[in-house]
């Protein structure tokens, strides 16, 4: 389009470039074809910009981590509010507190089963058969505990309600899970795109928090080291150099102002010198000219001489 920047003129710091993408995560891409889908990202995704930022960020801090972290936190907080709303609605449906406790315990075991089954399948796909089998052994142990709790739960409710579906909200993504979901259903959920997407966001948040903390600690160390170096140096020898470094760090060099001021002083001095010269020349010309009275007296004497000459003739 006319007026648009070409890719060669653009920079990764431009406002229309997706900064979460530069840091390896874009929410719009995570939830495509899920109930949490929020549409296509309207900003630029460019591998070239991503590589350029990765290289430039090693020399300069652009503070993109802080910006993206706040964006991810806002998204997660919105989802957590939905989860709390779903949990409150489900709590109202359970009138017996003991039933609520049992169903929550069953739900927690079901979460463990689903997560371990999904992880075991991923390990098997990677060829790590022994690790996958070890996880499946743990799953069988958890399933036995879950079966005991389910029997206790069934004993608390009337027979006509035994087959009634009991739902729980996933603590990570907010999706509803049934207490009667089998292993396959649980594995599909915990290995699904929606759940994995929210896990990825939380992992990225932790990574950004660690990176920001490391940057802050590095700045503090550098500041302390610089202060110690200044205290060790003799004041007279390094004072000018330290002042120059301070000015550079502040982003403003006062010597430019002093140089400008000295130049103005020189101009004013030259101007005053010219003024004094003009005044001197004016006074000298005035002194060299005969006064009005002396001119009159000279003219009078000249007239008298002229009359005396004419009378003698």
Tab-separated table of C-alpha atoms in Angstrom, residues 131-238:
chain	number	residue	atom	x	y	z
A	131	UNK	CA	10.380	-44.023	31.118
A	132	UNK	CA	6.953	-44.360	29.519
A	133	UNK	CA	6.332	-47.753	31.160
A	134	UNK	CA	7.450	-46.389	34.538
A	135	UNK	CA	4.843	-43.633	34.302
A	136	UNK	CA	2.115	-46.090	33.346
A	137	UNK	CA	2.964	-48.118	36.465
A	138	UNK	CA	2.411	-44.978	38.547
A	139	UNK	CA	-0.900	-44.471	36.739
A	140	UNK	CA	-2.130	-47.898	37.781
A	141	UNK	CA	-1.349	-47.123	41.437
A	142	UNK	CA	-3.262	-43.819	41.248
A	143	UNK	CA	-6.199	-45.541	39.547
A	144	UNK	CA	-6.518	-47.954	42.471
A	145	UNK	CA	-6.734	-45.021	44.917
A	146	UNK	CA	-9.277	-43.324	42.694
A	147	UNK	CA	-11.427	-46.467	42.586
A	148	UNK	CA	-11.557	-46.611	46.415
A	149	UNK	CA	-12.666	-42.960	46.604
A	150	UNK	CA	-15.291	-43.496	43.914
A	151	UNK	CA	-16.791	-46.376	45.907
A	152	UNK	CA	-16.905	-44.166	49.010
A	153	UNK	CA	-18.510	-41.399	47.007
A	154	UNK	CA	-21.179	-43.708	45.561
A	155	UNK	CA	-22.080	-44.862	49.054
A	156	UNK	CA	-22.980	-41.274	50.022
A	157	UNK	CA	-25.548	-40.575	47.300
A	158	UNK	CA	-28.953	-42.112	46.531
A	159	UNK	CA	-29.089	-44.939	43.998
A	160	UNK	CA	-31.124	-42.952	41.477
A	161	UNK	CA	-28.321	-40.312	41.316
A	162	UNK	CA	-25.359	-42.659	41.002
A	163	UNK	CA	-25.095	-42.219	37.257
A	164	UNK	CA	-25.563	-38.432	37.433
A	165	UNK	CA	-22.595	-36.672	35.863
A	166	UNK	CA	-20.354	-34.864	38.379
A	167	UNK	CA	-18.258	-32.125	36.813
A	168	UNK	CA	-15.159	-30.304	37.925
A	169	UNK	CA	-13.385	-27.342	36.342
A	170	UNK	CA	-9.780	-27.839	35.264
A	171	UNK	CA	-7.547	-25.601	37.379
A	172	UNK	CA	-5.312	-24.800	34.396
A	173	UNK	CA	-7.584	-24.169	31.423
A	174	UNK	CA	-11.080	-24.103	32.962
A	175	UNK	CA	-12.537	-26.930	30.865
A	176	UNK	CA	-15.143	-29.154	32.546
A	177	UNK	CA	-14.098	-32.677	33.450
A	178	UNK	CA	-16.405	-35.462	34.559
A	179	UNK	CA	-15.604	-37.549	37.587
A	180	UNK	CA	-16.443	-40.586	35.449
A	181	UNK	CA	-14.069	-39.767	32.576
A	182	UNK	CA	-11.898	-42.708	31.580
A	183	UNK	CA	-8.147	-42.630	31.049
A	184	UNK	CA	-8.457	-41.969	27.338
A	185	UNK	CA	-10.717	-38.978	27.848
A	186	UNK	CA	-8.434	-37.557	30.533
A	187	UNK	CA	-5.329	-38.074	28.402
A	188	UNK	CA	-7.022	-36.332	25.465
A	189	UNK	CA	-7.809	-33.372	27.667
A	190	UNK	CA	-4.392	-32.954	29.313
A	191	UNK	CA	-2.595	-33.543	26.026
A	192	UNK	CA	-5.009	-31.344	24.101
A	193	UNK	CA	-4.274	-27.982	22.497
A	194	UNK	CA	-6.337	-25.941	24.947
A	195	UNK	CA	-4.733	-27.330	28.100
A	196	UNK	CA	-1.214	-27.365	26.634
A	197	UNK	CA	-1.701	-23.762	25.514
A	198	UNK	CA	-2.332	-22.527	29.055
A	199	UNK	CA	0.534	-24.643	30.391
A	200	UNK	CA	2.798	-23.037	27.776
A	201	UNK	CA	1.690	-19.536	28.812
A	202	UNK	CA	2.398	-20.209	32.487
A	203	UNK	CA	5.793	-21.699	31.665
A	204	UNK	CA	6.623	-18.633	29.571
A	205	UNK	CA	5.560	-16.331	32.398
A	206	UNK	CA	7.941	-18.108	34.761
A	207	UNK	CA	10.730	-17.857	32.184
A	208	UNK	CA	10.153	-14.102	31.718
A	209	UNK	CA	10.022	-13.511	35.473
A	210	UNK	CA	13.388	-15.255	35.858
A	211	UNK	CA	14.889	-13.246	32.975
A	212	UNK	CA	13.680	-9.942	34.446
A	213	UNK	CA	15.053	-10.848	37.866
A	214	UNK	CA	18.425	-11.729	36.357
A	215	UNK	CA	18.558	-8.377	34.559
A	216	UNK	CA	17.792	-6.517	37.773
A	217	UNK	CA	20.448	-8.427	39.694
A	218	UNK	CA	22.990	-7.745	36.940
A	219	UNK	CA	22.275	-4.001	37.030
A	220	UNK	CA	22.681	-3.962	40.807
A	221	UNK	CA	26.006	-5.801	40.580
A	222	UNK	CA	27.305	-3.435	37.920
A	223	UNK	CA	26.224	-0.431	39.965
A	224	UNK	CA	27.942	-1.746	43.073
A	225	UNK	CA	31.134	-2.543	41.151
A	226	UNK	CA	31.166	0.900	39.561
A	227	UNK	CA	30.694	2.563	42.947
A	228	UNK	CA	33.525	0.542	44.450
A	229	UNK	CA	35.831	1.460	41.574
A	230	UNK	CA	35.072	5.145	42.042
A	231	UNK	CA	35.832	4.927	45.740
A	232	UNK	CA	39.211	3.314	45.029
A	233	UNK	CA	40.347	5.915	42.466
A	234	UNK	CA	42.141	9.139	43.570
A	235	UNK	CA	39.836	12.112	43.220
A	236	UNK	CA	42.234	14.468	41.379
A	237	UNK	CA	43.532	12.088	38.747
A	238	UNK	CA	40.262	10.524	37.666
